[in-house]
mmCIF file of C-alpha atoms in Angstrom:
data_model
loop_
_atom_site.group_PDB
_atom_site.id
_atom_site.type_symbol
_atom_site.label_atom_id
_atom_site.label_comp_id
_atom_site.label_asym_id
_atom_site.label_seq_id
_atom_site.Cartn_x
_atom_site.Cartn_y
_atom_site.Cartn_z
ATOM 1 C CA UNK A 1 -6.608 33.989 5.817
ATOM 2 C CA UNK A 2 -8.792 30.948 6.555
ATOM 3 C CA UNK A 3 -11.860 31.718 8.679
ATOM 4 C CA UNK A 4 -12.538 29.680 11.801
ATOM 5 C CA UNK A 5 -15.059 26.932 11.108
ATOM 6 C CA UNK A 6 -18.672 28.057 11.547
ATOM 7 C CA UNK A 7 -19.103 29.364 15.136
ATOM 8 C CA UNK A 8 -16.344 27.219 16.642
ATOM 9 C CA UNK A 9 -14.333 30.299 17.658
ATOM 10 C CA UNK A 10 -17.360 32.124 19.133
ATOM 11 C CA UNK A 11 -16.739 31.208 22.765
ATOM 12 C CA UNK A 12 -17.683 34.443 24.546
ATOM 13 C CA UNK A 13 -20.812 34.205 26.690
ATOM 14 C CA UNK A 14 -23.737 36.301 25.503
ATOM 15 C CA UNK A 15 -25.794 38.549 27.766
ATOM 16 C CA UNK A 16 -29.207 37.001 28.309
ATOM 17 C CA UNK A 17 -32.310 39.147 28.748
ATOM 18 C CA UNK A 18 -35.648 37.882 30.018
ATOM 19 C CA UNK A 19 -38.344 40.045 28.489
ATOM 20 C CA UNK A 20 -41.975 40.255 29.546
ATOM 21 C CA UNK A 21 -43.628 40.409 26.147
ATOM 22 C CA UNK A 22 -47.118 40.721 27.629
ATOM 23 C CA UNK A 23 -48.914 39.571 30.767
ATOM 24 C CA UNK A 24 -47.801 35.969 31.243
ATOM 25 C CA UNK A 25 -45.842 35.910 27.966
ATOM 26 C CA UNK A 26 -42.038 35.697 28.226
ATOM 27 C CA UNK A 27 -39.011 35.549 25.957
ATOM 28 C CA UNK A 28 -35.330 34.984 26.643
ATOM 29 C CA UNK A 29 -33.005 36.626 24.137
ATOM 30 C CA UNK A 30 -29.220 36.446 24.103
ATOM 31 C CA UNK A 31 -27.501 38.769 21.620
ATOM 32 C CA UNK A 32 -28.127 36.583 18.589
ATOM 33 C CA UNK A 33 -28.097 33.185 20.316
ATOM 34 C CA UNK A 34 -31.291 31.101 19.901
ATOM 35 C CA UNK A 35 -34.336 32.588 21.629
ATOM 36 C CA UNK A 36 -36.773 30.637 23.798
ATOM 37 C CA UNK A 37 -40.083 31.577 25.379
ATOM 38 C CA UNK A 38 -42.974 30.660 27.634
ATOM 39 C CA UNK A 39 -46.676 31.394 28.016
ATOM 40 C CA UNK A 40 -48.570 31.032 31.293
ATOM 41 C CA UNK A 41 -51.748 29.031 31.546
ATOM 42 C CA UNK A 42 -54.034 29.318 34.554
ATOM 43 C CA UNK A 43 -52.077 26.699 36.487
ATOM 44 C CA UNK A 44 -49.332 25.540 34.097
ATOM 45 C CA UNK A 45 -46.696 26.744 31.649
ATOM 46 C CA UNK A 46 -46.165 26.203 27.954
ATOM 47 C CA UNK A 47 -42.472 26.493 27.111
ATOM 48 C CA UNK A 48 -41.420 27.164 23.544
ATOM 49 C CA UNK A 49 -38.198 25.529 22.354
ATOM 50 C CA UNK A 50 -35.777 23.669 24.558
ATOM 51 C CA UNK A 51 -32.203 24.961 24.067
ATOM 52 C CA UNK A 52 -29.331 22.604 23.269
ATOM 53 C CA UNK A 53 -28.855 20.816 26.605
ATOM 54 C CA UNK A 54 -30.761 20.128 29.832
ATOM 55 C CA UNK A 55 -28.224 22.302 31.668
ATOM 56 C CA UNK A 56 -28.934 25.273 29.402
ATOM 57 C CA UNK A 57 -32.661 24.624 29.780
ATOM 58 C CA UNK A 58 -32.388 24.751 33.574
ATOM 59 C CA UNK A 59 -30.548 28.068 33.346
ATOM 60 C CA UNK A 60 -33.488 29.493 31.404
ATOM 61 C CA UNK A 61 -36.045 28.035 33.809
ATOM 62 C CA UNK A 62 -34.185 29.516 36.785
ATOM 63 C CA UNK A 63 -34.739 32.954 35.288
ATOM 64 C CA UNK A 64 -38.362 32.207 34.469
ATOM 65 C CA UNK A 65 -38.958 31.052 38.067
ATOM 66 C CA UNK A 66 -38.431 34.636 39.238
ATOM 67 C CA UNK A 67 -41.794 35.360 37.632
ATOM 68 C CA UNK A 68 -43.806 32.149 37.943
ATOM 69 C CA UNK A 69 -43.582 28.811 39.752
ATOM 70 C CA UNK A 70 -46.180 27.042 37.623
ATOM 71 C CA UNK A 71 -45.176 23.576 36.375
ATOM 72 C CA UNK A 72 -44.284 22.988 32.728
ATOM 73 C CA UNK A 73 -47.129 21.013 31.191
ATOM 74 C CA UNK A 74 -46.243 21.479 27.521
ATOM 75 C CA UNK A 75 -42.963 21.905 25.684
ATOM 76 C CA UNK A 76 -43.361 23.071 22.082
ATOM 77 C CA UNK A 77 -40.610 22.397 19.542
ATOM 78 C CA UNK A 78 -40.887 24.852 16.670
ATOM 79 C CA UNK A 79 -38.660 22.594 14.539
ATOM 80 C CA UNK A 80 -36.142 19.770 14.742
ATOM 81 C CA UNK A 81 -32.687 21.375 15.017
ATOM 82 C CA UNK A 82 -30.526 20.184 17.908
ATOM 83 C CA UNK A 83 -30.170 23.593 19.567
ATOM 84 C CA UNK A 84 -33.983 23.740 19.809
ATOM 85 C CA UNK A 85 -34.676 20.226 20.987
ATOM 86 C CA UNK A 86 -31.961 18.390 22.888
ATOM 87 C CA UNK A 87 -32.458 20.241 26.176
ATOM 88 C CA UNK A 88 -35.993 18.912 26.544
ATOM 89 C CA UNK A 89 -35.197 16.725 29.555
ATOM 90 C CA UNK A 90 -34.439 19.847 31.593
ATOM 91 C CA UNK A 91 -38.078 20.962 31.556
ATOM 92 C CA UNK A 92 -39.838 17.948 33.024
ATOM 93 C CA UNK A 93 -42.753 18.662 30.669
ATOM 94 C CA UNK A 94 -45.767 16.364 30.636
ATOM 95 C CA UNK A 95 -46.185 16.606 26.851
ATOM 96 C CA UNK A 96 -43.741 17.540 24.081
ATOM 97 C CA UNK A 97 -45.424 18.808 20.906
ATOM 98 C CA UNK A 98 -44.130 19.264 17.357
ATOM 99 C CA UNK A 99 -45.340 18.979 13.794
ATOM 100 C CA UNK A 100 -45.459 15.628 12.032
ATOM 101 C CA UNK A 101 -42.687 16.645 9.583
ATOM 102 C CA UNK A 102 -40.507 17.581 12.550
ATOM 103 C CA UNK A 103 -40.951 14.100 13.975
ATOM 104 C CA UNK A 104 -39.965 12.671 10.576
ATOM 105 C CA UNK A 105 -36.840 14.835 10.423
ATOM 106 C CA UNK A 106 -35.742 13.862 13.941
ATOM 107 C CA UNK A 107 -36.101 10.200 13.064
ATOM 108 C CA UNK A 108 -34.361 10.584 9.707
ATOM 109 C CA UNK A 109 -31.437 12.842 10.616
ATOM 110 C CA UNK A 110 -31.555 13.788 14.291
ATOM 111 C CA UNK A 111 -28.299 12.103 15.221
ATOM 112 C CA UNK A 112 -26.376 13.644 12.326
ATOM 113 C CA UNK A 113 -27.835 17.067 13.092
ATOM 114 C CA UNK A 114 -26.798 16.732 16.748
ATOM 115 C CA UNK A 115 -23.194 15.994 15.753
ATOM 116 C CA UNK A 116 -23.233 18.737 13.114
ATOM 117 C CA UNK A 117 -24.598 21.489 15.360
ATOM 118 C CA UNK A 118 -22.394 20.606 18.305
ATOM 119 C CA UNK A 119 -19.385 20.878 16.008
ATOM 120 C CA UNK A 120 -20.548 24.187 14.551
ATOM 121 C CA UNK A 121 -21.666 25.820 17.817
ATOM 122 C CA UNK A 122 -19.809 24.172 20.722
ATOM 123 C CA UNK A 123 -20.496 27.023 23.172
ATOM 124 C CA UNK A 124 -24.238 26.322 23.115
ATOM 125 C CA UNK A 125 -23.744 22.698 24.224
ATOM 126 C CA UNK A 126 -23.025 23.349 27.900
ATOM 127 C CA UNK A 127 -23.235 20.059 29.806
ATOM 128 C CA UNK A 128 -23.720 18.033 26.628
ATOM 129 C CA UNK A 129 -22.957 14.791 28.469
ATOM 130 C CA UNK A 130 -26.364 15.143 30.193
ATOM 131 C CA UNK A 131 -28.335 14.890 26.951
ATOM 132 C CA UNK A 132 -30.233 11.594 27.282
ATOM 133 C CA UNK A 133 -30.738 11.128 23.539
ATOM 134 C CA UNK A 134 -32.839 12.489 20.727
ATOM 135 C CA UNK A 135 -36.028 14.327 21.677
ATOM 136 C CA UNK A 136 -39.210 12.970 20.068
ATOM 137 C CA UNK A 137 -42.618 14.618 20.455
ATOM 138 C CA UNK A 138 -45.322 12.884 22.477
ATOM 139 C CA UNK A 139 -47.906 14.543 20.264
ATOM 140 C CA UNK A 140 -47.374 15.508 16.615
ATOM 141 C CA UNK A 141 -49.805 17.094 14.174
ATOM 142 C CA UNK A 142 -50.115 18.133 10.540
ATOM 143 C CA UNK A 143 -51.719 21.578 10.516
ATOM 144 C CA UNK A 144 -52.143 22.736 14.078
ATOM 145 C CA UNK A 145 -53.496 22.310 17.578
ATOM 146 C CA UNK A 146 -54.874 24.649 20.230
ATOM 147 C CA UNK A 147 -53.905 24.723 23.884
ATOM 148 C CA UNK A 148 -56.594 26.165 26.139
ATOM 149 C CA UNK A 149 -54.734 28.138 28.784
ATOM 150 C CA UNK A 150 -57.645 28.361 31.217
ATOM 151 C CA UNK A 151 -59.268 31.211 33.100
ATOM 152 C CA UNK A 152 -58.863 34.486 31.243
ATOM 153 C CA UNK A 153 -55.539 33.454 29.686
ATOM 154 C CA UNK A 154 -56.948 32.690 26.251
ATOM 155 C CA UNK A 155 -55.666 30.108 23.782
ATOM 156 C CA UNK A 156 -52.242 29.303 22.401
ATOM 157 C CA UNK A 157 -52.506 28.164 18.782
ATOM 158 C CA UNK A 158 -49.741 26.091 17.214
ATOM 159 C CA UNK A 159 -49.829 26.417 13.447
ATOM 160 C CA UNK A 160 -47.915 25.043 10.475
ATOM 161 C CA UNK A 161 -47.570 27.897 7.957
ATOM 162 C CA UNK A 162 -45.793 26.018 5.171
ATOM 163 C CA UNK A 163 -42.305 24.838 4.384
ATOM 164 C CA UNK A 164 -39.638 27.347 5.312
ATOM 165 C CA UNK A 165 -36.591 27.122 7.564
ATOM 166 C CA UNK A 166 -37.293 23.368 7.599
ATOM 167 C CA UNK A 167 -40.090 21.166 6.306
ATOM 168 C CA UNK A 168 -41.902 21.284 9.649
ATOM 169 C CA UNK A 169 -41.660 24.726 11.259
ATOM 170 C CA UNK A 170 -44.574 25.845 13.421
ATOM 171 C CA UNK A 171 -45.451 29.140 15.070
ATOM 172 C CA UNK A 172 -47.191 29.718 18.411
ATOM 173 C CA UNK A 173 -49.873 32.430 18.407
ATOM 174 C CA UNK A 174 -51.332 33.955 21.560
ATOM 175 C CA UNK A 175 -54.253 35.873 20.179
ATOM 176 C CA UNK A 176 -55.206 37.517 23.485
ATOM 177 C CA UNK A 177 -51.934 39.464 23.571
ATOM 178 C CA UNK A 178 -51.323 39.378 19.801
ATOM 179 C CA UNK A 179 -47.950 37.767 20.462
ATOM 180 C CA UNK A 180 -46.339 35.415 17.942
ATOM 181 C CA UNK A 181 -43.457 33.028 18.554
ATOM 182 C CA UNK A 182 -42.174 32.493 15.023
ATOM 183 C CA UNK A 183 -39.245 30.160 15.649
ATOM 184 C CA UNK A 184 -36.587 30.454 12.958
ATOM 185 C CA UNK A 185 -39.122 31.422 10.303
ATOM 186 C CA UNK A 186 -38.341 35.015 11.293
ATOM 187 C CA UNK A 187 -35.136 36.544 12.644
ATOM 188 C CA UNK A 188 -34.831 40.110 13.951
ATOM 189 C CA UNK A 189 -31.539 41.539 12.694
ATOM 190 C CA UNK A 190 -29.855 38.152 12.794
ATOM 191 C CA UNK A 191 -28.714 36.143 9.794
ATOM 192 C CA UNK A 192 -30.786 33.216 8.586
ATOM 193 C CA UNK A 193 -29.665 29.618 8.580
ATOM 194 C CA UNK A 194 -31.180 27.979 5.506
ATOM 195 C CA UNK A 195 -29.219 24.754 5.199
ATOM 196 C CA UNK A 196 -32.416 22.683 5.494
ATOM 197 C CA UNK A 197 -34.729 25.257 3.958
ATOM 198 C CA UNK A 198 -37.221 25.558 1.139
ATOM 199 C CA UNK A 199 -36.189 29.020 0.006
ATOM 200 C CA UNK A 200 -38.892 29.836 -2.516
ATOM 201 C CA UNK A 201 -41.753 28.578 -0.325
ATOM 202 C CA UNK A 202 -40.377 30.414 2.686
ATOM 203 C CA UNK A 203 -39.843 33.752 0.920
ATOM 204 C CA UNK A 204 -43.362 33.652 -0.506
ATOM 205 C CA UNK A 205 -46.459 31.969 0.871
ATOM 206 C CA UNK A 206 -44.992 30.863 4.204
ATOM 207 C CA UNK A 207 -43.945 34.359 5.304
ATOM 208 C CA UNK A 208 -47.228 35.720 3.943
ATOM 209 C CA UNK A 209 -49.082 33.393 6.330
ATOM 210 C CA UNK A 210 -46.860 34.438 9.221
ATOM 211 C CA UNK A 211 -47.572 38.078 8.413
ATOM 212 C CA UNK A 212 -51.323 37.444 8.235
ATOM 213 C CA UNK A 213 -51.518 36.865 11.998
ATOM 214 C CA UNK A 214 -51.187 40.623 12.442
ATOM 215 C CA UNK A 215 -48.922 40.198 15.449
ATOM 216 C CA UNK A 216 -48.124 43.202 17.609
ATOM 217 C CA UNK A 217 -45.234 41.403 19.333
ATOM 218 C CA UNK A 218 -43.015 38.855 17.612
ATOM 219 C CA UNK A 219 -40.337 36.622 19.114
ATOM 220 C CA UNK A 220 -38.160 35.337 16.312
ATOM 221 C CA UNK A 221 -35.605 32.592 16.448
ATOM 222 C CA UNK A 222 -32.753 35.006 17.092
ATOM 223 C CA UNK A 223 -32.472 38.710 17.776
ATOM 224 C CA UNK A 224 -34.527 41.159 19.812
ATOM 225 C CA UNK A 225 -38.258 40.933 20.433
ATOM 226 C CA UNK A 226 -40.074 42.974 17.778
ATOM 227 C CA UNK A 227 -42.582 45.238 19.531
ATOM 228 C CA UNK A 228 -45.330 47.009 17.646
ATOM 229 C CA UNK A 229 -46.712 46.391 14.147
ATOM 230 C CA UNK A 230 -43.976 48.410 12.449
ATOM 231 C CA UNK A 231 -41.166 46.434 14.083
ATOM 232 C CA UNK A 232 -42.960 43.128 13.477
ATOM 233 C CA UNK A 233 -43.391 43.927 9.797
ATOM 234 C CA UNK A 234 -39.745 45.002 9.570
ATOM 235 C CA UNK A 235 -38.538 41.701 11.052
ATOM 236 C CA UNK A 236 -40.646 39.694 8.613
ATOM 237 C CA UNK A 237 -39.531 41.738 5.623
ATOM 238 C CA UNK A 238 -35.868 41.670 6.685
ATOM 239 C CA UNK A 239 -36.168 37.898 6.706
ATOM 240 C CA UNK A 240 -37.799 37.898 3.291
ATOM 241 C CA UNK A 241 -35.152 40.290 1.987
ATOM 242 C CA UNK A 242 -32.346 37.978 3.101
ATOM 243 C CA UNK A 243 -33.996 35.080 1.271
ATOM 244 C CA UNK A 244 -34.767 36.977 -1.910
ATOM 245 C CA UNK A 245 -31.247 38.422 -1.864
ATOM 246 C CA UNK A 246 -29.782 34.926 -1.892
ATOM 247 C CA UNK A 247 -32.208 33.712 -4.551
ATOM 248 C CA UNK A 248 -31.521 36.773 -6.697
ATOM 249 C CA UNK A 249 -27.764 36.240 -6.709
ATOM 250 C CA UNK A 250 -27.405 32.462 -6.669
ATOM 251 C CA UNK A 251 -30.067 31.947 -9.344
ATOM 252 C CA UNK A 252 -28.325 33.803 -12.179
ATOM 253 C CA UNK A 253 -24.971 32.121 -11.510
ATOM 254 C CA UNK A 254 -26.669 28.716 -11.536
ATOM 255 C CA UNK A 255 -28.620 29.515 -14.710
ATOM 256 C CA UNK A 256 -25.443 30.662 -16.480
ATOM 257 C CA UNK A 257 -23.630 27.426 -15.671
ATOM 258 C CA UNK A 258 -21.335 29.009 -13.101
ATOM 259 C CA UNK A 259 -19.872 27.338 -10.048
ATOM 260 C CA UNK A 260 -21.032 27.074 -6.437
ATOM 261 C CA UNK A 261 -17.976 29.120 -5.411
ATOM 262 C CA UNK A 262 -18.944 31.893 -7.843
ATOM 263 C CA UNK A 263 -22.488 31.895 -6.461
ATOM 264 C CA UNK A 264 -21.161 32.146 -2.916
ATOM 265 C CA UNK A 265 -18.815 35.005 -3.741
ATOM 266 C CA UNK A 266 -21.486 36.968 -5.627
ATOM 267 C CA UNK A 267 -23.992 36.531 -2.807
ATOM 268 C CA UNK A 268 -21.487 37.322 -0.073
ATOM 269 C CA UNK A 269 -20.497 40.539 -1.838
ATOM 270 C CA UNK A 270 -24.121 41.574 -2.381
ATOM 271 C CA UNK A 271 -25.495 40.760 1.079
ATOM 272 C CA UNK A 272 -22.562 41.788 3.268
ATOM 273 C CA UNK A 273 -23.270 45.544 3.291
ATOM 274 C CA UNK A 274 -26.759 45.052 4.757
ATOM 275 C CA UNK A 275 -26.486 41.776 6.637
ATOM 276 C CA UNK A 276 -22.789 41.080 7.185
ATOM 277 C CA UNK A 277 -22.687 42.576 10.693
ATOM 278 C CA UNK A 278 -25.595 40.438 11.874
ATOM 279 C CA UNK A 279 -24.962 37.416 14.142
ATOM 280 C CA UNK A 280 -23.882 34.167 12.425
ATOM 281 C CA UNK A 281 -23.793 35.652 8.902
ATOM 282 C CA UNK A 282 -20.359 34.210 8.080
ATOM 283 C CA UNK A 283 -21.218 30.942 9.828
ATOM 284 C CA UNK A 284 -24.402 30.322 7.880
ATOM 285 C CA UNK A 285 -23.833 31.602 4.381
ATOM 286 C CA UNK A 286 -21.813 28.662 2.958
ATOM 287 C CA UNK A 287 -24.406 26.127 4.114
ATOM 288 C CA UNK A 288 -27.229 28.384 2.889
ATOM 289 C CA UNK A 289 -25.765 28.725 -0.583
ATOM 290 C CA UNK A 290 -25.158 24.974 -0.877
ATOM 291 C CA UNK A 291 -28.784 24.207 0.016
ATOM 292 C CA UNK A 292 -30.170 26.822 -2.379
ATOM 293 C CA UNK A 293 -27.906 25.469 -5.128
ATOM 294 C CA UNK A 294 -29.303 22.008 -4.436
ATOM 295 C CA UNK A 295 -32.855 23.317 -4.783
ATOM 296 C CA UNK A 296 -31.983 24.891 -8.122
ATOM 297 C CA UNK A 297 -30.557 21.495 -9.128
ATOM 298 C CA UNK A 298 -34.000 20.008 -8.411
ATOM 299 C CA UNK A 299 -33.171 18.433 -5.022
ATOM 300 C CA UNK A 300 -36.383 19.135 -3.143
ATOM 301 C CA UNK A 301 -35.736 17.273 0.122
ATOM 302 C CA UNK A 302 -32.641 18.686 1.867
ATOM 303 C CA UNK A 303 -29.569 16.503 1.980
ATOM 304 C CA UNK A 304 -28.421 15.530 5.471
ATOM 305 C CA UNK A 305 -25.635 17.573 7.022
ATOM 306 C CA UNK A 306 -22.903 15.535 8.634
ATOM 307 C CA UNK A 307 -19.719 16.757 10.301
ATOM 308 C CA UNK A 308 -17.773 15.620 7.231
ATOM 309 C CA UNK A 309 -20.083 17.411 4.795
ATOM 310 C CA UNK A 310 -20.029 20.560 6.965
ATOM 311 C CA UNK A 311 -16.244 20.705 6.805
ATOM 312 C CA UNK A 312 -16.088 19.980 3.076
ATOM 313 C CA UNK A 313 -18.543 22.763 2.185
ATOM 314 C CA UNK A 314 -16.814 25.192 4.535
ATOM 315 C CA UNK A 315 -13.389 24.445 3.030
ATOM 316 C CA UNK A 316 -14.741 24.890 -0.475
ATOM 317 C CA UNK A 317 -16.493 28.201 0.147
ATOM 318 C CA UNK A 318 -14.911 29.875 3.166
ATOM 319 C CA UNK A 319 -11.444 28.350 2.934
#
């Protein structure tokens, strides 16, 4: 039986939970939908990731306003994907920040990614007709910047840890509370999307740098907030295990001259017992395997996903 394309049949609303991670540090989780967050400054807010549409962004802000009425001064984009960026207009932020590679990716493939993600995940694009266009950062950087929060609130550090989920992922570190917003570099019991990834970098040095923060609370891109060093370490290592599992099963098929379909089937069979019940596993795996296969073919810079390419890969591997 043919599986419904990506998440196109996932139309049931998810239960959203606003969590107080620490004093003035917030996260909104939604049963495997993309997470967002915020950190309070003395007289302003830093919001982390934008959701897919201004309407969805306003829904998140309405919940946040039960705890703080401070204006949004900064909006941080952890990376370029449409579900993280296109809702930016809903925040009214003074400054949008992202890494320099993220700016490059938006310019190079933002429109195609918008069409691709809306086709894959239509439920997340509530009020899509309000999206004014692609979101570009007002301020971009190579390695990192610091936002002084004022008073006794400490500093929020934005850091590039290396290529991973995309070429430009950043994390946001609040050292005062030891809270880390890891974007999609880490997922907590949710499947990874690696269609634009650098698998070997991510599974190695990039996750090592994320781990080196020594976070005691971690908000990943999807899944529950990891609380306590044990849970934080587990989330990081689950992420690494997903990556190394794919590498360990696609690599031998590629080296033996097998087919992409054989690599997909071997990886699906191997990973399903541990990860198959996690959100978006079936959605992501075909695109993940295609990208990893490309890397093994020597294609360093990810090929652009279009609606047509999405459908072709899905038909080949999940059809």
